[in-house]
Amino acid sequence: MSSEGHNYDDTYTESQVILTAVKIIAPFTLTYGLFMTFHGADTPGGSFQGGAIIGVTVLMLAFAFGIEPTRQWLKNSVVVGLVTGGVAIFIATGFATMALGYNFLEYRAFEDAFGIAHYWGMEAIEVGGVALIVAGVVITLFFAMAAGFTPDRRTRGAEGPGRADGGLESEVGDDD
């Protein structure tokens, strides 16, 4: 069976229990992820874990409402923007310290040049850089793995070990 022109919905099964649970839990997990992100270096956890929780909240939505609807709701440009924005903030903060005559990411430069605590340079990296990158990468990896799944790969096709287009594909049996 060719994947051209077919929309495979067999990977998604609507469950009222899962839908209801995700509708209740998702706002709390998103809030907790944001809480951890904004507390960055101040409290246990931090922006890496906060970014991971934010990314996993999107995955939870995809499991409840379907991968394709979630992918259409959260445009690829938004996910790419998260990662690109995080990297840009990280690099811009580092280059700003170099432009002020200090080493890359030497936050003391902000204190000496502008009179603001070096703490804010670290917060820019933690909140603006790391959390955005981690959330974007978690979401991107999930969508990339989900895009590689088709029912043709899950079961043996009528053509045998190869595909109809002549390419080889590994077979997956019930006992694998």
N, CA and C atoms as an extended XYZ file, in Angstrom:
528
Properties=species:S:1:pos:R:3:atomname:S:1:resname:S:1:resid:I:1 pbc="F F F"
N         0.850       -1.167        0.000 N   MET     1
C         0.000        0.000        0.000 CA  MET     1
C         0.893        1.226        0.000 C   MET     1
N         0.738        2.076       -0.924 N   SER     2
C         1.571        3.270       -1.066 CA  SER     2
C         1.084        4.364       -0.136 C   SER     2
N         2.024        5.215        0.311 N   SER     3
C         1.643        6.295        1.222 CA  SER     3
C         1.212        7.549        0.470 C   SER     3
N         1.260        7.518       -0.857 N   GLU     4
C         0.864        8.681       -1.639 CA  GLU     4
C        -0.657        8.792       -1.656 C   GLU     4
N        -1.150        9.948       -1.267 N   GLY     5
C        -2.583       10.202       -1.345 CA  GLY     5
C        -3.387        9.576       -0.214 C   GLY     5
N        -2.735        8.864        0.700 N   HIS     6
C        -3.460        8.240        1.799 CA  HIS     6
C        -3.144        8.968        3.087 C   HIS     6
N        -4.154        9.128        3.882 N   ASN     7
C        -3.968        9.737        5.192 CA  ASN     7
C        -4.142        8.630        6.225 C   ASN     7
N        -3.073        8.269        6.916 N   TYR     8
C        -3.122        7.188        7.883 CA  TYR     8
C        -3.508        7.738        9.236 C   TYR     8
N        -4.648        7.318        9.728 N   ASP     9
C        -5.098        7.739       11.036 CA  ASP     9
C        -5.068        6.584       12.027 C   ASP     9
N        -4.507        5.443       11.631 N   ASP    10
C        -4.559        4.292       12.509 CA  ASP    10
C        -3.608        4.400       13.692 C   ASP    10
N        -2.740        5.407       13.728 N   THR    11
C        -1.849        5.583       14.872 CA  THR    11
C        -2.518        6.385       15.979 C   THR    11
N        -3.673        6.943       15.709 N   TYR    12
C        -4.378        7.767       16.685 CA  TYR    12
C        -5.725        7.144       17.005 C   TYR    12
N        -5.952        6.914       18.282 N   THR    13
C        -7.231        6.407       18.734 CA  THR    13
C        -7.750        7.371       19.783 C   THR    13
N        -8.921        7.943       19.518 N   GLU    14
C        -9.473        8.920       20.455 CA  GLU    14
C        -9.974        8.219       21.699 C   GLU    14
N        -9.568        8.737       22.834 N   SER    15
C        -9.987        8.205       24.118 CA  SER    15
C       -10.474        9.368       24.973 C   SER    15
N       -11.697        9.283       25.433 N   GLN    16
C       -12.254       10.353       26.260 CA  GLN    16
C       -11.514       10.485       27.582 C   GLN    16
N       -10.989        9.379       28.089 N   VAL    17
C       -10.231        9.423       29.338 CA  VAL    17
C        -8.940       10.219       29.136 C   VAL    17
N        -8.213        9.916       28.061 N   ILE    18
C        -6.951       10.615       27.788 CA  ILE    18
C        -7.217       12.078       27.460 C   ILE    18
N        -8.220       12.356       26.620 N   LEU    19
C        -8.550       13.745       26.290 CA  LEU    19
C        -8.873       14.561       27.540 C   LEU    19
N        -9.690       14.015       28.402 N   THR    20
C       -10.074       14.724       29.624 CA  THR    20
C        -8.876       14.918       30.547 C   THR    20
N        -8.083       13.866       30.709 N   ALA    21
C        -6.907       13.967       31.580 CA  ALA    21
C        -5.926       15.017       31.065 C   ALA    21
N        -5.682       15.035       29.763 N   VAL    22
C        -4.741       16.004       29.201 CA  VAL    22
C        -5.291       17.422       29.309 C   VAL    22
N        -6.588       17.588       29.089 N   LYS    23
C        -7.192       18.921       29.237 CA  LYS    23
C        -7.038       19.450       30.652 C   LYS    23
N        -7.063       18.557       31.627 N   ILE    24
C        -6.918       18.970       33.021 CA  ILE    24
C        -5.446       19.163       33.385 C   ILE    24
N        -4.582       18.254       32.962 N   ILE    25
C        -3.186       18.250       33.394 CA  ILE    25
C        -2.313       19.246       32.628 C   ILE    25
N        -2.560       19.440       31.336 N   ALA    26
C        -1.675       20.272       30.503 CA  ALA    26
C        -1.469       21.692       31.033 C   ALA    26
N        -2.496       22.402       31.477 N   PRO    27
C        -2.229       23.748       32.012 CA  PRO    27
C        -1.300       23.737       33.225 C   PRO    27
N        -1.422       22.697       34.057 N   PHE    28
C        -0.570       22.612       35.239 CA  PHE    28
C         0.875       22.272       34.869 C   PHE    28
N         1.061       21.346       33.932 N   THR    29
C         2.435       21.014       33.537 CA  THR    29
C         3.093       22.185       32.822 C   THR    29
N         2.342       22.904       32.003 N   LEU    30
C         2.896       24.080       31.337 CA  LEU    30
C         3.269       25.152       32.364 C   LEU    30
N         2.399       25.381       33.341 N   THR    31
C         2.682       26.363       34.388 CA  THR    31
C         3.908       25.951       35.201 C   THR    31
N         4.018       24.679       35.523 N   TYR    32
C         5.169       24.207       36.282 CA  TYR    32
C         6.455       24.340       35.460 C   TYR    32
N         6.375       24.026       34.167 N   GLY    33
C         7.540       24.197       33.297 CA  GLY    33
C         7.973       25.656       33.211 C   GLY    33
N         7.017       26.555       33.096 N   LEU    34
C         7.346       27.986       33.082 CA  LEU    34
C         7.911       28.442       34.421 C   LEU    34
N         7.353       27.925       35.513 N   PHE    35
C         7.870       28.251       36.840 CA  PHE    35
C         9.335       27.843       36.962 C   PHE    35
N         9.634       26.613       36.562 N   MET    36
C        11.021       26.136       36.638 CA  MET    36
C        11.932       26.939       35.719 C   MET    36
N        11.434       27.303       34.555 N   THR    37
C        12.233       28.070       33.604 CA  THR    37
C        12.568       29.449       34.155 C   THR    37
N        11.585       30.151       34.683 N   PHE    38
C        11.813       31.512       35.149 CA  PHE    38
C        12.608       31.580       36.448 C   PHE    38
N        12.676       30.468       37.153 N   HIS    39
C        13.511       30.460       38.340 CA  HIS    39
C        14.951       30.098       38.004 C   HIS    39
N        15.183       29.628       36.777 N   GLY    40
C        16.518       29.406       36.244 CA  GLY    40
C        17.533       28.904       37.229 C   GLY    40
N        18.495       29.735       37.575 N   ALA    41
C        19.600       29.342       38.451 CA  ALA    41
C        19.294       29.585       39.921 C   ALA    41
N        18.122       30.106       40.246 N   ASP    42
C        17.803       30.461       41.630 CA  ASP    42
C        17.361       29.273       42.478 C   ASP    42
N        16.686       28.324       41.887 N   THR    43
C        16.102       27.234       42.651 CA  THR    43
C        16.485       25.903       42.022 C   THR    43
N        16.278       24.813       42.749 N   PRO    44
C        16.529       23.506       42.140 CA  PRO    44
C        15.659       23.325       40.902 C   PRO    44
N        16.188       22.667       39.935 N   GLY    45
C        15.496       22.503       38.663 CA  GLY    45
C        16.202       23.368       37.660 C   GLY    45
N        15.577       24.374       37.214 N   GLY    46
C        16.209       25.308       36.307 CA  GLY    46
C        15.606       25.291       34.931 C   GLY    46
N        16.245       26.021       34.053 N   SER    47
C        15.679       26.237       32.730 CA  SER    47
C        15.753       25.005       31.839 C   SER    47
N        16.749       24.161       32.004 N   PHE    48
C        16.814       22.948       31.182 CA  PHE    48
C        15.618       22.058       31.481 C   PHE    48
N        15.378       21.800       32.747 N   GLN    49
C        14.245       20.965       33.136 CA  GLN    49
C        12.924       21.648       32.799 C   GLN    49
N        12.849       22.963       32.979 N   GLY    50
C        11.636       23.691       32.626 CA  GLY    50
C        11.343       23.605       31.136 C   GLY    50
N        12.374       23.769       30.318 N   GLY    51
C        12.207       23.644       28.867 CA  GLY    51
C        11.766       22.242       28.474 C   GLY    51
N        12.317       21.231       29.156 N   ALA    52
C        11.919       19.850       28.871 CA  ALA    52
C        10.453       19.624       29.228 C   ALA    52
N        10.009       20.170       30.352 N   ILE    53
C         8.604       20.004       30.760 CA  ILE    53
C         7.678       20.730       29.787 C   ILE    53
N         8.073       21.901       29.323 N   ILE    54
C         7.261       22.628       28.343 CA  ILE    54
C         7.167       21.828       27.050 C   ILE    54
N         8.289       21.276       26.590 N   GLY    55
C         8.281       20.454       25.381 CA  GLY    55
C         7.428       19.209       25.547 C   GLY    55
N         7.519       18.559       26.697 N   VAL    56
C         6.744       17.345       26.946 CA  VAL    56
C         5.254       17.663       27.045 C   VAL    56
N         4.902       18.855       27.469 N   THR    57
C         3.488       19.243       27.489 CA  THR    57
C         2.919       19.238       26.074 C   THR    57
N         3.709       19.703       25.107 N   VAL    58
C         3.269       19.661       23.706 CA  VAL    58
C         3.133       18.211       23.244 C   VAL    58
N         4.051       17.336       23.653 N   LEU    59
C         3.953       15.925       23.305 CA  LEU    59
C         2.695       15.306       23.884 C   LEU    59
N         2.370       15.693       25.114 N   MET    60
C         1.160       15.200       25.759 CA  MET    60
C        -0.081       15.616       24.953 C   MET    60
N        -0.086       16.842       24.469 N   LEU    61
C        -1.197       17.302       23.625 CA  LEU    61
C        -1.275       16.485       22.341 C   LEU    61
N        -0.114       16.168       21.774 N   ALA    62
C        -0.091       15.378       20.538 CA  ALA    62
C        -0.629       13.974       20.769 C   ALA    62
N        -0.313       13.375       21.913 N   PHE    63
C        -0.842       12.045       22.208 CA  PHE    63
C        -2.353       12.083       22.393 C   PHE    63
N        -2.874       13.150       22.963 N   ALA    64
C        -4.307       13.235       23.225 CA  ALA    64
C        -5.101       13.620       21.984 C   ALA    64
N        -4.615       14.601       21.234 N   PHE    65
C        -5.399       15.153       20.132 CA  PHE    65
C        -4.917       14.715       18.756 C   PHE    65
N        -3.859       13.935       18.702 N   GLY    66
C        -3.321       13.461       17.432 CA  GLY    66
C        -2.070       14.245       17.038 C   GLY    66
N        -1.156       13.542       16.428 N   ILE    67
C         0.121       14.151       16.059 CA  ILE    67
C        -0.060       15.175       14.945 C   ILE    67
N        -0.785       14.819       13.905 N   GLU    68
C        -0.958       15.747       12.773 CA  GLU    68
C        -1.712       17.019       13.161 C   GLU    68
N        -2.819       16.925       13.894 N   PRO    69
C        -3.470       18.169       14.318 CA  PRO    69
C        -2.560       19.048       15.180 C   PRO    69
N        -1.756       18.422       16.029 N   THR    70
C        -0.827       19.195       16.862 CA  THR    70
C         0.261       19.818       16.010 C   THR    70
N         0.755       19.055       15.034 N   ARG    71
C         1.782       19.587       14.122 CA  ARG    71
C         1.227       20.764       13.310 C   ARG    71
N        -0.045       20.696       12.914 N   GLN    72
C        -0.647       21.798       12.161 CA  GLN    72
C        -0.908       23.001       13.075 C   GLN    72
N        -1.253       22.751       14.327 N   TRP    73
C        -1.492       23.830       15.285 CA  TRP    73
C        -0.195       24.542       15.644 C   TRP    73
N         0.849       23.777       15.879 N   LEU    74
C         2.150       24.327       16.228 CA  LEU    74
C         3.019       24.280       14.975 C   LEU    74
N         2.948       25.330       14.215 N   LYS    75
C         3.644       25.392       12.927 CA  LYS    75
C         5.138       25.122       13.085 C   LYS    75
N         5.731       24.560       12.050 N   ASN    76
C         7.159       24.266       12.046 CA  ASN    76
C         7.980       25.532       12.263 C   ASN    76
N         7.521       26.646       11.724 N   SER    77
C         8.263       27.901       11.889 CA  SER    77
C         8.330       28.332       13.347 C   SER    77
N         7.311       28.004       14.140 N   VAL    78
C         7.331       28.344       15.561 CA  VAL    78
C         8.383       27.510       16.286 C   VAL    78
N         8.432       26.213       15.982 N   VAL    79
C         9.401       25.330       16.627 CA  VAL    79
C        10.818       25.716       16.228 C   VAL    79
N        11.028       25.989       14.950 N   VAL    80
C        12.347       26.433       14.492 CA  VAL    80
C        12.693       27.778       15.134 C   VAL    80
N        11.708       28.649       15.287 N   GLY    81
C        11.920       29.934       15.939 CA  GLY    81
C        12.336       29.797       17.393 C   GLY    81
N        11.796       28.793       18.093 N   LEU    82
C        12.204       28.552       19.478 CA  LEU    82
C        13.694       28.239       19.558 C   LEU    82
N        14.118       27.288       18.754 N   VAL    83
C        15.519       26.872       18.797 CA  VAL    83
C        16.426       27.991       18.300 C   VAL    83
N        16.063       28.604       17.193 N   THR    84
C        16.882       29.686       16.632 CA  THR    84
C        16.943       30.875       17.585 C   THR    84
N        15.816       31.225       18.174 N   GLY    85
C        15.790       32.326       19.129 CA  GLY    85
C        16.648       32.044       20.350 C   GLY    85
N        16.599       30.814       20.854 N   GLY    86
C        17.421       30.442       21.996 CA  GLY    86
C        18.908       30.529       21.689 C   GLY    86
N        19.293       30.020       20.524 N   VAL    87
C        20.699       30.097       20.116 CA  VAL    87
C        21.111       31.554       19.914 C   VAL    87
N        20.245       32.353       19.314 N   ALA    88
C        20.562       33.768       19.072 CA  ALA    88
C        20.758       34.521       20.389 C   ALA    88
N        19.902       34.255       21.377 N   ILE    89
C        20.040       34.909       22.680 CA  ILE    89
C        21.347       34.487       23.349 C   ILE    89
N        21.657       33.212       23.276 N   PHE    90
C        22.891       32.699       23.863 CA  PHE    90
C        24.107       33.371       23.231 C   PHE    90
N        24.154       33.379       21.910 N   ILE    91
C        25.304       33.963       21.203 CA  ILE    91
C        25.357       35.477       21.398 C   ILE    91
N        24.206       36.147       21.335 N   ALA    92
C        24.187       37.605       21.500 CA  ALA    92
C        24.678       38.014       22.879 C   ALA    92
N        24.303       37.253       23.899 N   THR    93
C        24.776       37.563       25.250 CA  THR    93
C        26.289       37.385       25.341 C   THR    93
N        26.784       36.314       24.750 N   GLY    94
C        28.227       36.082       24.758 CA  GLY    94
C        29.001       37.124       23.975 C   GLY    94
N        28.498       37.481       22.812 N   PHE    95
C        29.182       38.498       22.004 CA  PHE    95
C        29.085       39.883       22.636 C   PHE    95
N        27.997       40.147       23.373 N   ALA    96
C        27.870       41.440       24.063 CA  ALA    96
C        28.963       41.577       25.111 C   ALA    96
N        29.251       40.505       25.829 N   THR    97
C        30.329       40.572       26.818 CA  THR    97
C        31.686       40.748       26.142 C   THR    97
N        31.859       40.139       24.981 N   MET    98
C        33.115       40.317       24.246 CA  MET    98
C        33.232       41.742       23.721 C   MET    98
N        32.115       42.321       23.269 N   ALA    99
C        32.143       43.695       22.761 CA  ALA    99
C        32.476       44.693       23.872 C   ALA    99
N        32.172       44.318       25.092 N   LEU   100
C        32.494       45.182       26.230 CA  LEU   100
C        33.912       44.949       26.754 C   LEU   100
N        34.676       44.099       26.065 N   GLY   101
C        36.075       43.883       26.408 CA  GLY   101
C        36.339       42.740       27.361 C   GLY   101
N        35.373       41.875       27.575 N   TYR   102
C        35.537       40.734       28.466 CA  TYR   102
C        35.515       39.442       27.651 C   TYR   102
N        35.660       38.329       28.335 N   ASN   103
C        35.592       37.033       27.666 CA  ASN   103
C        34.147       36.674       27.333 C   ASN   103
N        33.993       35.686       26.453 N   PHE   104
C        32.680       35.193       26.061 CA  PHE   104
C        31.917       34.739       27.304 C   PHE   104
N        30.717       35.288       27.505 N   LEU   105
C        29.820       34.989       28.622 CA  LEU   105
C        30.409       35.348       29.987 C   LEU   105
N        31.290       36.313       30.039 N   GLU   106
C        31.780       36.807       31.327 CA  GLU   106
C        30.821       37.913       31.774 C   GLU   106
N        29.875       37.535       32.604 N   TYR   107
C        28.753       38.398       32.955 CA  TYR   107
C        29.153       39.653       33.722 C   TYR   107
N        30.325       39.657       34.294 N   ARG   108
C        30.805       40.834       35.018 CA  ARG   108
C        30.835       42.068       34.106 C   ARG   108
N        30.910       41.851       32.811 N   ALA   109
C        30.933       42.958       31.848 CA  ALA   109
C        29.685       43.827       31.982 C   ALA   109
N        28.537       43.223       32.213 N   PHE   110
C        27.289       43.979       32.345 CA  PHE   110
C        27.292       44.835       33.606 C   PHE   110
N        27.880       44.295       34.656 N   GLU   111
C        27.947       45.039       35.915 CA  GLU   111
C        28.870       46.245       35.771 C   GLU   111
N        30.038       46.043       35.161 N   ASP   112
C        31.003       47.135       35.003 CA  ASP   112
C        30.519       48.192       34.016 C   ASP   112
N        29.887       47.761       32.907 N   ALA   113
C        29.496       48.704       31.858 CA  ALA   113
C        28.172       49.403       32.145 C   ALA   113
N        27.194       48.674       32.672 N   PHE   114
C        25.851       49.229       32.817 CA  PHE   114
C        25.386       49.367       34.261 C   PHE   114
N        26.146       48.839       35.190 N   GLY   115
C        25.756       48.913       36.596 CA  GLY   115
C        24.678       47.923       36.985 C   GLY   115
N        24.418       46.925       36.148 N   ILE   116
C        23.428       45.899       36.492 CA  ILE   116
C        24.158       44.649       36.969 C   ILE   116
N        23.539       43.916       37.834 N   ALA   117
C        24.161       42.727       38.410 CA  ALA   117
C        24.450       41.691       37.323 C   ALA   117
N        25.562       40.975       37.502 N   HIS   118
C        25.916       39.934       36.534 CA  HIS   118
C        24.863       38.837       36.484 C   HIS   118
N        24.036       38.784       37.484 N   TYR   119
C        22.936       37.828       37.580 CA  TYR   119
C        22.045       37.875       36.329 C   TYR   119
N        21.805       39.077       35.799 N   TRP   120
C        20.882       39.221       34.668 CA  TRP   120
C        21.454       38.648       33.380 C   TRP   120
N        22.767       38.663       33.238 N   GLY   121
C        23.373       38.005       32.080 CA  GLY   121
C        23.155       36.503       32.133 C   GLY   121
N        23.292       35.945       33.329 N   MET   122
C        23.053       34.518       33.507 CA  MET   122
C        21.591       34.182       33.271 C   MET   122
N        20.702       35.039       33.732 N   GLU   123
C        19.269       34.796       33.514 CA  GLU   123
C        18.919       34.843       32.026 C   GLU   123
N        19.558       35.730       31.280 N   ALA   124
C        19.312       35.779       29.829 CA  ALA   124
C        19.656       34.447       29.184 C   ALA   124
N        20.769       33.862       29.614 N   ILE   125
C        21.178       32.566       29.077 CA  ILE   125
C        20.228       31.472       29.536 C   ILE   125
N        19.936       31.448       30.831 N   GLU   126
C        19.099       30.390       31.385 CA  GLU   126
C        17.683       30.419       30.834 C   GLU   126
N        17.035       31.566       30.949 N   VAL   127
C        15.623       31.669       30.558 CA  VAL   127
C        15.490       31.830       29.051 C   VAL   127
N        16.229       32.777       28.501 N   GLY   128
C        16.086       33.069       27.079 CA  GLY   128
C        16.752       32.071       26.175 C   GLY   128
N        17.867       31.492       26.595 N   GLY   129
C        18.595       30.594       25.717 CA  GLY   129
C        18.259       29.137       25.929 C   GLY   129
N        18.628       28.617       27.083 N   VAL   130
C        18.552       27.178       27.334 CA  VAL   130
C        17.118       26.652       27.268 C   VAL   130
N        16.185       27.315       27.924 N   ALA   131
C        14.800       26.822       27.957 CA  ALA   131
C        14.194       26.765       26.560 C   ALA   131
N        14.415       27.794       25.759 N   LEU   132
C        13.874       27.796       24.397 CA  LEU   132
C        14.483       26.690       23.553 C   LEU   132
N        15.792       26.512       23.662 N   ILE   133
C        16.467       25.477       22.880 CA  ILE   133
C        15.964       24.093       23.273 C   ILE   133
N        15.905       23.817       24.564 N   VAL   134
C        15.489       22.488       25.024 CA  VAL   134
C        14.045       22.188       24.619 C   VAL   134
N        13.137       23.131       24.839 N   ALA   135
C        11.738       22.910       24.459 CA  ALA   135
C        11.623       22.671       22.956 C   ALA   135
N        12.315       23.489       22.165 N   GLY   136
C        12.260       23.325       20.716 CA  GLY   136
C        12.843       22.015       20.237 C   GLY   136
N        13.937       21.577       20.846 N   VAL   137
C        14.572       20.319       20.433 CA  VAL   137
C        13.708       19.123       20.816 C   VAL   137
N        13.098       19.137       22.000 N   VAL   138
C        12.217       18.036       22.407 CA  VAL   138
C        11.052       17.904       21.431 C   VAL   138
N        10.433       19.013       21.087 N   ILE   139
C         9.296       18.998       20.162 CA  ILE   139
C         9.752       18.564       18.772 C   ILE   139
N        10.881       19.089       18.316 N   THR   140
C        11.392       18.744       16.986 CA  THR   140
C        11.713       17.260       16.885 C   THR   140
N        12.386       16.711       17.885 N   LEU   141
C        12.720       15.283       17.855 CA  LEU   141
C        11.466       14.420       17.849 C   LEU   141
N        10.468       14.809       18.615 N   PHE   142
C         9.223       14.043       18.628 CA  PHE   142
C         8.555       14.050       17.260 C   PHE   142
N         8.407       15.240       16.672 N   PHE   143
C         7.771       15.317       15.360 CA  PHE   143
C         8.598       14.612       14.295 C   PHE   143
N         9.920       14.668       14.389 N   ALA   144
C        10.776       13.984       13.416 CA  ALA   144
C        10.608       12.471       13.528 C   ALA   144
N        10.553       11.960       14.739 N   MET   145
C        10.345       10.516       14.904 CA  MET   145
C         8.944       10.110       14.468 C   MET   145
N         7.953       10.935       14.775 N   ALA   146
C         6.581       10.621       14.388 CA  ALA   146
C         6.411       10.655       12.877 C   ALA   146
N         7.153       11.516       12.184 N   ALA   147
C         7.044       11.599       10.724 CA  ALA   147
C         7.615       10.368       10.054 C   ALA   147
N         8.532        9.673       10.715 N   GLY   148
C         9.146        8.486       10.125 CA  GLY   148
C         8.310        7.237       10.266 C   GLY   148
N         7.202        7.306       10.977 N   PHE   149
C         6.360        6.136       11.194 CA  PHE   149
C         5.243        6.085       10.165 C   PHE   149
N         5.128        4.974        9.489 N   THR   150
C         3.985        4.718        8.612 CA  THR   150
C         3.536        3.289        8.841 C   THR   150
N         2.289        2.990        8.601 N   PRO   151
C         1.819        1.606        8.761 CA  PRO   151
C         2.567        0.632        7.866 C   PRO   151
N         3.090        1.082        6.710 N   ASP   152
C         3.844        0.191        5.834 CA  ASP   152
C         5.080       -0.352        6.538 C   ASP   152
N         5.696        0.426        7.365 N   ARG   153
C         6.898       -0.004        8.069 CA  ARG   153
C         6.572       -0.885        9.267 C   ARG   153
N         5.355       -0.778        9.748 N   ARG   154
C         4.984       -1.524       10.936 CA  ARG   154
C         4.662       -2.977       10.623 C   ARG   154
N         4.113       -3.245        9.466 N   THR   155
C         3.717       -4.606        9.117 CA  THR   155
C         4.335       -5.001        7.797 C   THR   155
N         4.320       -6.274        7.508 N   ARG   156
C         4.828       -6.760        6.232 CA  ARG   156
C         3.856       -6.397        5.120 C   ARG   156
N         4.403       -5.888        4.042 N   GLY   157
C         3.570       -5.545        2.895 CA  GLY   157
C         3.356       -6.749        1.999 C   GLY   157
N         2.477       -6.612        1.043 N   ALA   158
C         2.184       -7.689        0.109 CA  ALA   158
C         3.357       -7.961       -0.818 C   ALA   158
N         4.291       -6.990       -0.935 N   GLU   159
C         5.419       -7.144       -1.845 CA  GLU   159
C         6.553       -7.983       -1.261 C   GLU   159
N         6.466       -8.376       -0.002 N   GLY   160
C         7.536       -9.170        0.601 CA  GLY   160
C         8.551       -8.283        1.288 C   GLY   160
N         9.837       -8.694        1.277 N   PRO   161
C        10.832       -7.950        2.039 CA  PRO   161
C        11.172       -6.584        1.479 C   PRO   161
N        10.940       -6.343        0.226 N   GLY   162
C        11.239       -5.044       -0.368 CA  GLY   162
C         9.996       -4.202       -0.495 C   GLY   162
N        10.182       -2.965       -0.863 N   ARG   163
C         9.052       -2.082       -1.089 CA  ARG   163
C         8.701       -2.106       -2.572 C   ARG   163
N         7.533       -1.576       -2.868 N   ALA   164
C         7.070       -1.547       -4.256 CA  ALA   164
C         7.962       -0.669       -5.128 C   ALA   164
N         8.631        0.337       -4.521 N   ASP   165
C         9.476        1.227       -5.308 CA  ASP   165
C        10.881        0.658       -5.508 C   ASP   165
N        11.113       -0.587       -5.078 N   GLY   166
C        12.394       -1.230       -5.316 CA  GLY   166
C        13.381       -1.082       -4.178 C   GLY   166
N        13.097       -0.209       -3.219 N   GLY   167
C        14.007       -0.017       -2.091 CA  GLY   167
C        13.840       -1.127       -1.071 C   GLY   167
N        14.870       -1.397       -0.323 N   LEU   168
C        14.787       -2.411        0.716 CA  LEU   168
C        14.304       -1.785        2.001 C   LEU   168
N        13.577       -2.558        2.731 N   GLU   169
C        13.056       -2.086        3.994 CA  GLU   169
C        13.083       -3.265        4.965 C   GLU   169
N        13.440       -3.016        6.194 N   SER   170
C        13.486       -4.107        7.156 CA  SER   170
C        12.070       -4.517        7.510 C   SER   170
N        11.894       -5.811        7.709 N   GLU   171
C        10.594       -6.316        8.062 CA  GLU   171
C        10.457       -6.351        9.562 C   GLU   171
N         9.262       -6.096       10.015 N   VAL   172
C         8.972       -6.193       11.429 CA  VAL   172
C         7.833       -7.183       11.569 C   VAL   172
N         8.111       -8.228       12.290 N   GLY   173
C         7.084       -9.241       12.481 CA  GLY   173
C         6.484       -9.143       13.864 C   GLY   173
N         5.516       -9.990       14.141 N   ASP   174
C         4.850       -9.982       15.434 CA  ASP   174
C         5.789      -10.403       16.557 C   ASP   174
N         6.790      -11.231       16.224 N   ASP   175
C         7.677      -11.738       17.262 CA  ASP   175
C         8.943      -10.895       17.403 C   ASP   175
N         9.076       -9.768       16.682 N   ASP   176
C        10.281       -8.919       16.780 CA  ASP   176
C        10.240       -8.023       17.960 C   ASP   176
